[in-house]
CSV table of C-alpha atoms in Angstrom, one decimal:
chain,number,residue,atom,x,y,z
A,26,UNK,CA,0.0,0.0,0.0
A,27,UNK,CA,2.3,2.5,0.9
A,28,UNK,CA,4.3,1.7,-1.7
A,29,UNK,CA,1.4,2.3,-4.3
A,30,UNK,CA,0.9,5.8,-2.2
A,31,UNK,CA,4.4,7.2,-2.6
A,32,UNK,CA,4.1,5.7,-6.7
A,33,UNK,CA,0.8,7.6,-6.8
A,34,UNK,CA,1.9,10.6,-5.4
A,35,UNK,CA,4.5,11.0,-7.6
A,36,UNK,CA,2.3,10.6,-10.4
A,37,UNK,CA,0.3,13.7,-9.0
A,38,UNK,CA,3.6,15.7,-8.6
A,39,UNK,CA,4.8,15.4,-12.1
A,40,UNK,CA,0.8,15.4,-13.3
A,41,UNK,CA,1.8,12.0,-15.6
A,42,UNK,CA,-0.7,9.9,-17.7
A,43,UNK,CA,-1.5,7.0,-15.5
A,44,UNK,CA,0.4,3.6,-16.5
A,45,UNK,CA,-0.3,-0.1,-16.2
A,46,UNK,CA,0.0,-0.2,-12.6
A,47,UNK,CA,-2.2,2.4,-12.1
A,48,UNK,CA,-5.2,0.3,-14.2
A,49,UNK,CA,-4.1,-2.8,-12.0
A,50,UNK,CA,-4.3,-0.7,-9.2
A,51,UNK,CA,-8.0,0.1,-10.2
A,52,UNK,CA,-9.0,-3.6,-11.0
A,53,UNK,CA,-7.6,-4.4,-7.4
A,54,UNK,CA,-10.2,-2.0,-5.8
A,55,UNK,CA,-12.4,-4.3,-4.4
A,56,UNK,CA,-10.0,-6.1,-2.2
A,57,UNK,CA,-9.4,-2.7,-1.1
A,58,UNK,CA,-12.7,-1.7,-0.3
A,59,UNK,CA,-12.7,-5.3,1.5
A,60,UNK,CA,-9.9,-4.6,3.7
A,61,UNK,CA,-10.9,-1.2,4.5
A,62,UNK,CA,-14.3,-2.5,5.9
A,63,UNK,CA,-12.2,-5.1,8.3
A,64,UNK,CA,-9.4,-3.3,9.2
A,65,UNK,CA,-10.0,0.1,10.2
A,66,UNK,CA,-5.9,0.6,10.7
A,67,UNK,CA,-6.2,0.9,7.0
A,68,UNK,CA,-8.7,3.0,6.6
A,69,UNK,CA,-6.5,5.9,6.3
A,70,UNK,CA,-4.0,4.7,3.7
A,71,UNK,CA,-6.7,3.1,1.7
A,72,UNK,CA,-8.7,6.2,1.3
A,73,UNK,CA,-5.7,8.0,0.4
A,74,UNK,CA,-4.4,6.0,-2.1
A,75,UNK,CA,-8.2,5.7,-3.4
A,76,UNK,CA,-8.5,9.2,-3.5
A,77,UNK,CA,-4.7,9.2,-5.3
A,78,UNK,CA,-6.1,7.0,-8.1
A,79,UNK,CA,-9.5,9.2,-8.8
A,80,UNK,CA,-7.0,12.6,-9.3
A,81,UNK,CA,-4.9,10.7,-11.9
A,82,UNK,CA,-4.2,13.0,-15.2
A,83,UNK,CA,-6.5,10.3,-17.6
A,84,UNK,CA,-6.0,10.9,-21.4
A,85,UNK,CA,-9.4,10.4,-22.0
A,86,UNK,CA,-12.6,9.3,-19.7
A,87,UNK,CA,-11.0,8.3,-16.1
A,88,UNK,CA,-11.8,4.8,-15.5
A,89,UNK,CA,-15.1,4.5,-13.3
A,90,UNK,CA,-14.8,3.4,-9.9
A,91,UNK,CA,-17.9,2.7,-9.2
A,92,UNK,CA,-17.9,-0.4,-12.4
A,93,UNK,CA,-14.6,-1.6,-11.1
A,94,UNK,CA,-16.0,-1.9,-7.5
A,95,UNK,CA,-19.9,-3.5,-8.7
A,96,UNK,CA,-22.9,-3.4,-6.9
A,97,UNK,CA,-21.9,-5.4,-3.8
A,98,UNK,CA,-18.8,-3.4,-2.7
A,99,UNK,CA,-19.7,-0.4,-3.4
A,100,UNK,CA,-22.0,-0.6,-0.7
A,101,UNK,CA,-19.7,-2.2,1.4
A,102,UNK,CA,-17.5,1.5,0.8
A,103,UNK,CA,-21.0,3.3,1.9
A,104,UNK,CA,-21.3,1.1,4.7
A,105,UNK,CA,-17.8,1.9,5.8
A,106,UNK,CA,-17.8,5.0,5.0
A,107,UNK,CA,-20.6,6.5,6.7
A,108,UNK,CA,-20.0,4.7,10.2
A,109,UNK,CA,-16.1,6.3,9.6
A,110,UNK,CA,-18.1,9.6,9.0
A,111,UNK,CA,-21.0,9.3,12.0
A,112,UNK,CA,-18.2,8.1,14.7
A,113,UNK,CA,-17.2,11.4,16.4
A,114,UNK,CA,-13.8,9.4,18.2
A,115,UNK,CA,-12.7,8.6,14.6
A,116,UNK,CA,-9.2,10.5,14.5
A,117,UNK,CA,-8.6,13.6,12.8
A,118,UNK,CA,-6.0,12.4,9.9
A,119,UNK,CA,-9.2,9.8,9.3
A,120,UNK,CA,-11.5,12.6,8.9
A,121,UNK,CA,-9.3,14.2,6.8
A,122,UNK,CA,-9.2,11.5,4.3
A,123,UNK,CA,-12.9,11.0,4.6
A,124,UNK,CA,-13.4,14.7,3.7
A,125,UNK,CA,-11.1,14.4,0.6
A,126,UNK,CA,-12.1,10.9,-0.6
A,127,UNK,CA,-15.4,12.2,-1.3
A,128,UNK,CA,-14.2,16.0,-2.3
A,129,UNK,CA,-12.4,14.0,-5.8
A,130,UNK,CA,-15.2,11.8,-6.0
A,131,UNK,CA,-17.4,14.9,-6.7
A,132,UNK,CA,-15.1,16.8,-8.7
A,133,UNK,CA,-13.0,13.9,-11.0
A,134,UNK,CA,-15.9,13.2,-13.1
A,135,UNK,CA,-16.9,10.1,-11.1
A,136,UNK,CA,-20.5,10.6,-12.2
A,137,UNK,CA,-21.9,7.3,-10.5
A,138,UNK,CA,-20.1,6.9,-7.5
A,139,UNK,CA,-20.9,10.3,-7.0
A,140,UNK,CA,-24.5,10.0,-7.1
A,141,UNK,CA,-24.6,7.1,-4.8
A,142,UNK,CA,-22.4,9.5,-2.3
A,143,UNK,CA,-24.9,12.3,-2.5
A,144,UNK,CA,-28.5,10.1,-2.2
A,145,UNK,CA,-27.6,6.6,-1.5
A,146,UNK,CA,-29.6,5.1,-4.3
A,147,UNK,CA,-28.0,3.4,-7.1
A,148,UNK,CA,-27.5,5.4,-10.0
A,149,UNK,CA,-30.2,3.4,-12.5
A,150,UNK,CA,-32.7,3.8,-9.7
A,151,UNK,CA,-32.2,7.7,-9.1
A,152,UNK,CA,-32.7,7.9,-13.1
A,153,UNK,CA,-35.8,5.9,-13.0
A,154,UNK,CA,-37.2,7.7,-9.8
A,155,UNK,CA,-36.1,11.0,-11.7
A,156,UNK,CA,-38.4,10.3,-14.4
A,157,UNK,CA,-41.5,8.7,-12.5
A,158,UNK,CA,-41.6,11.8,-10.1
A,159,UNK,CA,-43.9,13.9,-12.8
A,160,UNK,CA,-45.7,10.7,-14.2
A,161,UNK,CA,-48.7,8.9,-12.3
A,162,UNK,CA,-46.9,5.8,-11.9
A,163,UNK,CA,-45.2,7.5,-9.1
A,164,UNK,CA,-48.4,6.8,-6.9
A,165,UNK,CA,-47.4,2.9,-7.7
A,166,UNK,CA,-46.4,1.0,-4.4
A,167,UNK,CA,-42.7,0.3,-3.9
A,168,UNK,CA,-41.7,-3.7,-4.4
A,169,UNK,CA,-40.4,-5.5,-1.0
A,170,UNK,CA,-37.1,-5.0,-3.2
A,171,UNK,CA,-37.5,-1.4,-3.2
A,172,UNK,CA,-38.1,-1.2,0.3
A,173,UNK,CA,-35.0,-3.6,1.0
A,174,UNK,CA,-33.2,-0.9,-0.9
A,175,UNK,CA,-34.4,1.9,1.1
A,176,UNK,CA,-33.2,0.2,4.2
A,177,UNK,CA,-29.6,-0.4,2.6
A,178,UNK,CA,-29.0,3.7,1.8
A,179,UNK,CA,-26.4,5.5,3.0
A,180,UNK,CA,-26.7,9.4,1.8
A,181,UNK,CA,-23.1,10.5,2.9
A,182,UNK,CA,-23.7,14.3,2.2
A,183,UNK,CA,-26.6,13.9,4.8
A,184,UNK,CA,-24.0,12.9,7.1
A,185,UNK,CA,-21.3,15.6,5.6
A,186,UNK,CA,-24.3,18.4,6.7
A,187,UNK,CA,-24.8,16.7,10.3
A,188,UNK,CA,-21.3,16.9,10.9
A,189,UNK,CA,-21.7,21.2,10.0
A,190,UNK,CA,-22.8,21.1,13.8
A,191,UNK,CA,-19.8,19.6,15.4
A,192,UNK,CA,-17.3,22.4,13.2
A,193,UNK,CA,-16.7,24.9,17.1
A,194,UNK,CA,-15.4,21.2,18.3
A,195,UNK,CA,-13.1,20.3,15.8
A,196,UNK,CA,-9.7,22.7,14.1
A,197,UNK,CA,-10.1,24.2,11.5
A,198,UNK,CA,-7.8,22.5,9.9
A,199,UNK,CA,-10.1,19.7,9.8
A,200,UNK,CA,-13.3,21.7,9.1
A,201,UNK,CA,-11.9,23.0,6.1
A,202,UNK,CA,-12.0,19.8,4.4
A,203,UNK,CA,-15.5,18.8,5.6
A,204,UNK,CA,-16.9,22.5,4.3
A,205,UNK,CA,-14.5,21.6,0.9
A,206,UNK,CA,-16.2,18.4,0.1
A,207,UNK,CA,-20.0,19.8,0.9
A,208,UNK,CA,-19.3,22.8,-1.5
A,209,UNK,CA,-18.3,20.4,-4.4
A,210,UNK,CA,-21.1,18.3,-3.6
A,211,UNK,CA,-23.6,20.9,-3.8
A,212,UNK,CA,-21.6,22.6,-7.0
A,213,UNK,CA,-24.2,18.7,-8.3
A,214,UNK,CA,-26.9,18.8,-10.2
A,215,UNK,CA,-27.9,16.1,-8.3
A,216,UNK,CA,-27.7,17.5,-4.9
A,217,UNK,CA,-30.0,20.1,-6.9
A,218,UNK,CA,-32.5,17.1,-7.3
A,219,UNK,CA,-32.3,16.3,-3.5
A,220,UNK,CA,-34.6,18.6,-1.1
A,221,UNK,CA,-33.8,17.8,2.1
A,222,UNK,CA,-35.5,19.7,5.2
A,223,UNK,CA,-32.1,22.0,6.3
A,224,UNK,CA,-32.8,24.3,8.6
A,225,UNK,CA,-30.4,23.5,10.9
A,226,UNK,CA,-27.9,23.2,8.6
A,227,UNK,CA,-28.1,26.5,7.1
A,228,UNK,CA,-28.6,28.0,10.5
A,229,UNK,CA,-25.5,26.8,11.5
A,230,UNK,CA,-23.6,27.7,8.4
A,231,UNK,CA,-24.9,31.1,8.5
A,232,UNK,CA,-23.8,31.9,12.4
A,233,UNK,CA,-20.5,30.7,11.2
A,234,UNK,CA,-19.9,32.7,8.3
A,235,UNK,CA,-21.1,35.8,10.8
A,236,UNK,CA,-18.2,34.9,13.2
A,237,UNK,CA,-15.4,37.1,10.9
A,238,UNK,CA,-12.2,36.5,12.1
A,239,UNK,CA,-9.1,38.7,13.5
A,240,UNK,CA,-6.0,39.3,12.7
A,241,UNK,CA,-4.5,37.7,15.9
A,242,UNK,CA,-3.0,40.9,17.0
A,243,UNK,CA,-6.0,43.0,16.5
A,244,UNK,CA,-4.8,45.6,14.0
A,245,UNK,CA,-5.3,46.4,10.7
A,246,UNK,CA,-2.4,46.4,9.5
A,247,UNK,CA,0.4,44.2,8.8
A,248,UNK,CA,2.6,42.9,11.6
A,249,UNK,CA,5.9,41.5,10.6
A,250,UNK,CA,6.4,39.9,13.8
A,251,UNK,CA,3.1,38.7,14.2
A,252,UNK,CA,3.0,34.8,15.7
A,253,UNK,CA,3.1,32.4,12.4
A,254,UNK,CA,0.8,29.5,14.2
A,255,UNK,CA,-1.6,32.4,15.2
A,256,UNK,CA,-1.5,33.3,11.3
A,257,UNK,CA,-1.7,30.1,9.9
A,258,UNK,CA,-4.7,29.3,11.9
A,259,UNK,CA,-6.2,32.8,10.7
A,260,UNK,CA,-5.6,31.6,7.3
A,261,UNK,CA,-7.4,28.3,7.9
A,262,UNK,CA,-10.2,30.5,9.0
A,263,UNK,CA,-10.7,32.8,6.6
A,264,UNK,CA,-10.7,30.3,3.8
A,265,UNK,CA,-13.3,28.3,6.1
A,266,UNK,CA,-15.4,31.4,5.8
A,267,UNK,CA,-15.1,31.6,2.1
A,268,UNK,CA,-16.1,28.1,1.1
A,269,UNK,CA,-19.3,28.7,3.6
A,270,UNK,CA,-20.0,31.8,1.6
A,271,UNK,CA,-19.5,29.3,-1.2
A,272,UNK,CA,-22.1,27.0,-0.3
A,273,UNK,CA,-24.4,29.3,0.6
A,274,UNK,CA,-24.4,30.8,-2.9
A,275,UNK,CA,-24.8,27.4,-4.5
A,276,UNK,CA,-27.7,26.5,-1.7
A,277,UNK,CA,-29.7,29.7,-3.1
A,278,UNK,CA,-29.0,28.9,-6.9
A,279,UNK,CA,-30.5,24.9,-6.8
A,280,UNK,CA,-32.5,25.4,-3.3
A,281,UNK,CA,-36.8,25.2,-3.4
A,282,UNK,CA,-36.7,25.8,0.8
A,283,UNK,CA,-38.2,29.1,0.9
A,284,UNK,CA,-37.2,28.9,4.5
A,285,UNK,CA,-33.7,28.5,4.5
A,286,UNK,CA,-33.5,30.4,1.4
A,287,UNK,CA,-35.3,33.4,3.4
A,288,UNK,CA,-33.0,33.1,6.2
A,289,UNK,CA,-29.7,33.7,3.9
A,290,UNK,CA,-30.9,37.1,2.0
A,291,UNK,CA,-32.0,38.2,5.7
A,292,UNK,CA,-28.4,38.6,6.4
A,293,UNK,CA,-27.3,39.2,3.3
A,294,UNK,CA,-29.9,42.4,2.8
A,295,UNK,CA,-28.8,43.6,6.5
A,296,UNK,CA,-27.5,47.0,6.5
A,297,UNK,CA,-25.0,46.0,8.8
A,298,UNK,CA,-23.3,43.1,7.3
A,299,UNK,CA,-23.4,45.1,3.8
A,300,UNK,CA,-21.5,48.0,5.7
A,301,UNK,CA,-19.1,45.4,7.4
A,302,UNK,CA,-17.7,43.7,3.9
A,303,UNK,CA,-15.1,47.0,2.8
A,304,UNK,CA,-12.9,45.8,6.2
A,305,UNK,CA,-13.6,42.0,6.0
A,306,UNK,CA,-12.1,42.0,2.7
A,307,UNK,CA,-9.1,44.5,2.7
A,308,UNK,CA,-6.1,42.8,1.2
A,309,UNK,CA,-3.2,43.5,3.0
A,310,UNK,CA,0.4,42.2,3.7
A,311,UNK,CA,0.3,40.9,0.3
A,312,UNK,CA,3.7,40.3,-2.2
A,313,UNK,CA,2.8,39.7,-5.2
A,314,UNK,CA,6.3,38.8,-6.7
A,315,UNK,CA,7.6,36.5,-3.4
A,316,UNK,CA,7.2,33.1,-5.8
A,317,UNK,CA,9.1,34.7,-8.6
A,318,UNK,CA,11.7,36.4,-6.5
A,319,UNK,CA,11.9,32.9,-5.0
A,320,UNK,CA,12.0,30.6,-7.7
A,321,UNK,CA,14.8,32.8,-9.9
A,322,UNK,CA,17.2,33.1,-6.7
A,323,UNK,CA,16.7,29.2,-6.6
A,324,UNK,CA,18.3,28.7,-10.0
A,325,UNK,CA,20.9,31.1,-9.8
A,326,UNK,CA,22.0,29.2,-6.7
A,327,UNK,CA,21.2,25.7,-8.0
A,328,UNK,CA,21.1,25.5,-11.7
A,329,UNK,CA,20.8,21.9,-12.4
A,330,UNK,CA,17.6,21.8,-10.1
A,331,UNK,CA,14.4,23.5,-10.5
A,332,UNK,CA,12.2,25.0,-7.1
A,333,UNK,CA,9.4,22.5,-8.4
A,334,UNK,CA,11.3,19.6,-7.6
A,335,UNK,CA,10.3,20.1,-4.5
A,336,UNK,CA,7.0,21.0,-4.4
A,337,UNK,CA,4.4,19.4,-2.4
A,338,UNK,CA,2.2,17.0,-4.6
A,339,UNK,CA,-1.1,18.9,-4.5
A,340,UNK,CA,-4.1,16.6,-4.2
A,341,UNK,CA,-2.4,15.9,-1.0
A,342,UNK,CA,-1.5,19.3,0.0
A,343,UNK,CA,-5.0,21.1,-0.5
A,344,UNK,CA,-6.5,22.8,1.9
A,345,UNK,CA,-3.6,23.2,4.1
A,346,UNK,CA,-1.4,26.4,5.1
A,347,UNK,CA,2.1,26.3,6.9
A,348,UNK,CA,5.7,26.6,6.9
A,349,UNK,CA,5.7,23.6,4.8
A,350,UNK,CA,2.5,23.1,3.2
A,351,UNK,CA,4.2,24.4,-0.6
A,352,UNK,CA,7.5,23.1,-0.4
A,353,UNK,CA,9.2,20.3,1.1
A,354,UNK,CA,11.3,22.4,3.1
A,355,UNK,CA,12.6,19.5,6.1
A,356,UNK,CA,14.2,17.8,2.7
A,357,UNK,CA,15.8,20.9,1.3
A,358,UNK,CA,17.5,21.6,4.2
A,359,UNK,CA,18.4,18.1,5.3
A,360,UNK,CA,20.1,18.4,1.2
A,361,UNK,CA,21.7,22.0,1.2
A,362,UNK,CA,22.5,22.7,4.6
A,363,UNK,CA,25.5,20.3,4.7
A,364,UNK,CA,27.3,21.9,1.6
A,365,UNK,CA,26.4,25.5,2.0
A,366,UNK,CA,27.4,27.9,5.0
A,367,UNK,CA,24.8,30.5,3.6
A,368,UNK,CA,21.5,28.2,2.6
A,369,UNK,CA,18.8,30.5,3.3
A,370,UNK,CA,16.1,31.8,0.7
């Protein structure tokens, strides 16, 4: 497994069309669906190197998870899947992988699995319900297959929007991958499809996006020698705050709830959040040309390497800030320290 990961990873680093392995890798998901339901020491590796295969660079259509796992398994993935998602003393590296699993399953063109994420129901039956819900045979009386059906669903965005409540107990560094994976999901047509009673939900959602961060010293203005963890965790907030304001906006676009609907322009038509936007959003402290500056004083230093080299592989890196969230910087000093008295960028 982990040497599939670090194979993987690579691939995502140097954004290369998917090989042999990487098909053999896909045939072998069942086993791996299998193992993650009976193991849950694997759970995290697994859903890694599952949500590794799903951001591969395909030439053409990617190859469909949800054929590869069939009928059987895939429900064995729900089933695993949303008791990993409804356990609150599942670990936060867990959650994490969770939360990005099903973010690439949304957004990687993974059209079926994706549906069965979002309602539960198998993809033919969501088309056939789709098209019964404006004929008369919708008043027809579900088969005890049906019904067994029903039983078996798992709806993990359902579970995604229970877990909005639990966000003040968990870091933000974790919520920001929950809120990342909810605001793909609802960028569906499908979720469009799906009314669901969210009161709650938005409620929540709404309160939160209210609750405008700080710069942690309490000015306006840059601070040079402000505390970095104090920053990075204001960064983790205020992109928290964005993707809210990005569900919300997709909630009102595909939304029927009058209620909920009613409950977002309220805030938004208030006179005093209007006047508070001008110093949420003032850009400050920002330098435009630190990459470039960084990158060309790399190569005049090193010209056989290139600053990329060393970048963090980004499916894996998203939705993170910190000293070394971009670059692997523990490497490149571990490599240029030794043989250079001045190594410092």
């Amino acid at each position: 497994l982990h040497t599939a990961y670090r194979r993987q990873r690579q691939m995502c680093i140097r954004d290369s069309i998917p090989s042999v392995f990487e098909m053999k890798l896909f045939s072998l998901t069942p086993n791996l669906v299998q193992i993650y339901s009976n193991n849950f020491n694997m759970s995290r590796p697994i859903l890694r190197l599952l949500t590794c295969l799903i951001n591969g660079s395909w030439e053409s259509e990617p190859p469909s998870l949800l054929t590869h796992l069939g009928r059987h398994h895939t429900d064995m993935l729900l089933s695993s899947m949303s008791t990993d998602l409804s356990n609150y003393l599942v670990s936060y590296d867990v959650k994490i992988a969770l939360y990005d699993f099903f973010a690439s399953t949304m957004q990687k063109n993974q059209e079926g699995l994706s549906i069965r994420f979002i309602t539960g129901k198998d993809i033919k039956e969501w088309i056939l319900e789709d098209k019964l819900k404006n004929t008369s045979t919708k008043l027809l009386k579900p088969t005890a297959e049906q019904k067994s059906t029903e039983i078996n669903r798992f709806s993990l965005l359902k579970i995604l929007k229970q877990n909005i409540s639990l966000i003040s107990y968990y870091p933000n560094s974790v919520n920001l991958h929950l809120v990342d994976a909810i605001a793909l999901a609802f960028n569906s047509w499908t979720t469009a499809k799906e009314e669901d009673n969210d009161q709650e939900f938005i409620e929540k959602l709404v309160n939160q996006m209210l609750n405008f961060p700080v710069l942690p010293d309490s000015s306006p203005n840059y601070d040079d020698n402000i505390d970095v963890y104090k920053y990075i965790d204001y960064c983790y907030e205020l992109n928290l705050i964005s993707k809210i304001a990005e569900i919300l906006s997709f909630y009102l676009f595909v939304s029927q709830n009058k209620k909920c609907t009613e409950k977002i322009y309220n805030v938004l038509r208030s006179k005093e959040f209007v006047e508070s936007l001008t110093a949420k959003f003032r850009i400050f402290g920002y330098n435009h040309s630190l990459h470039r500056n960084l990158e060309t004083k790399f190569n005049e230093r090193f010209e056989s390497l290139s600053l990329s080299n060393f970048k963090r592989a980004p499916y894996f890196r998203k939705n993170r800030y910190g000293t070394n969230a971009t670059y692997r910087l523990p490497l490149m000093d571990t490599l240029f320290e030794s043989c250079m008295d001045d190594w410092q960028l």
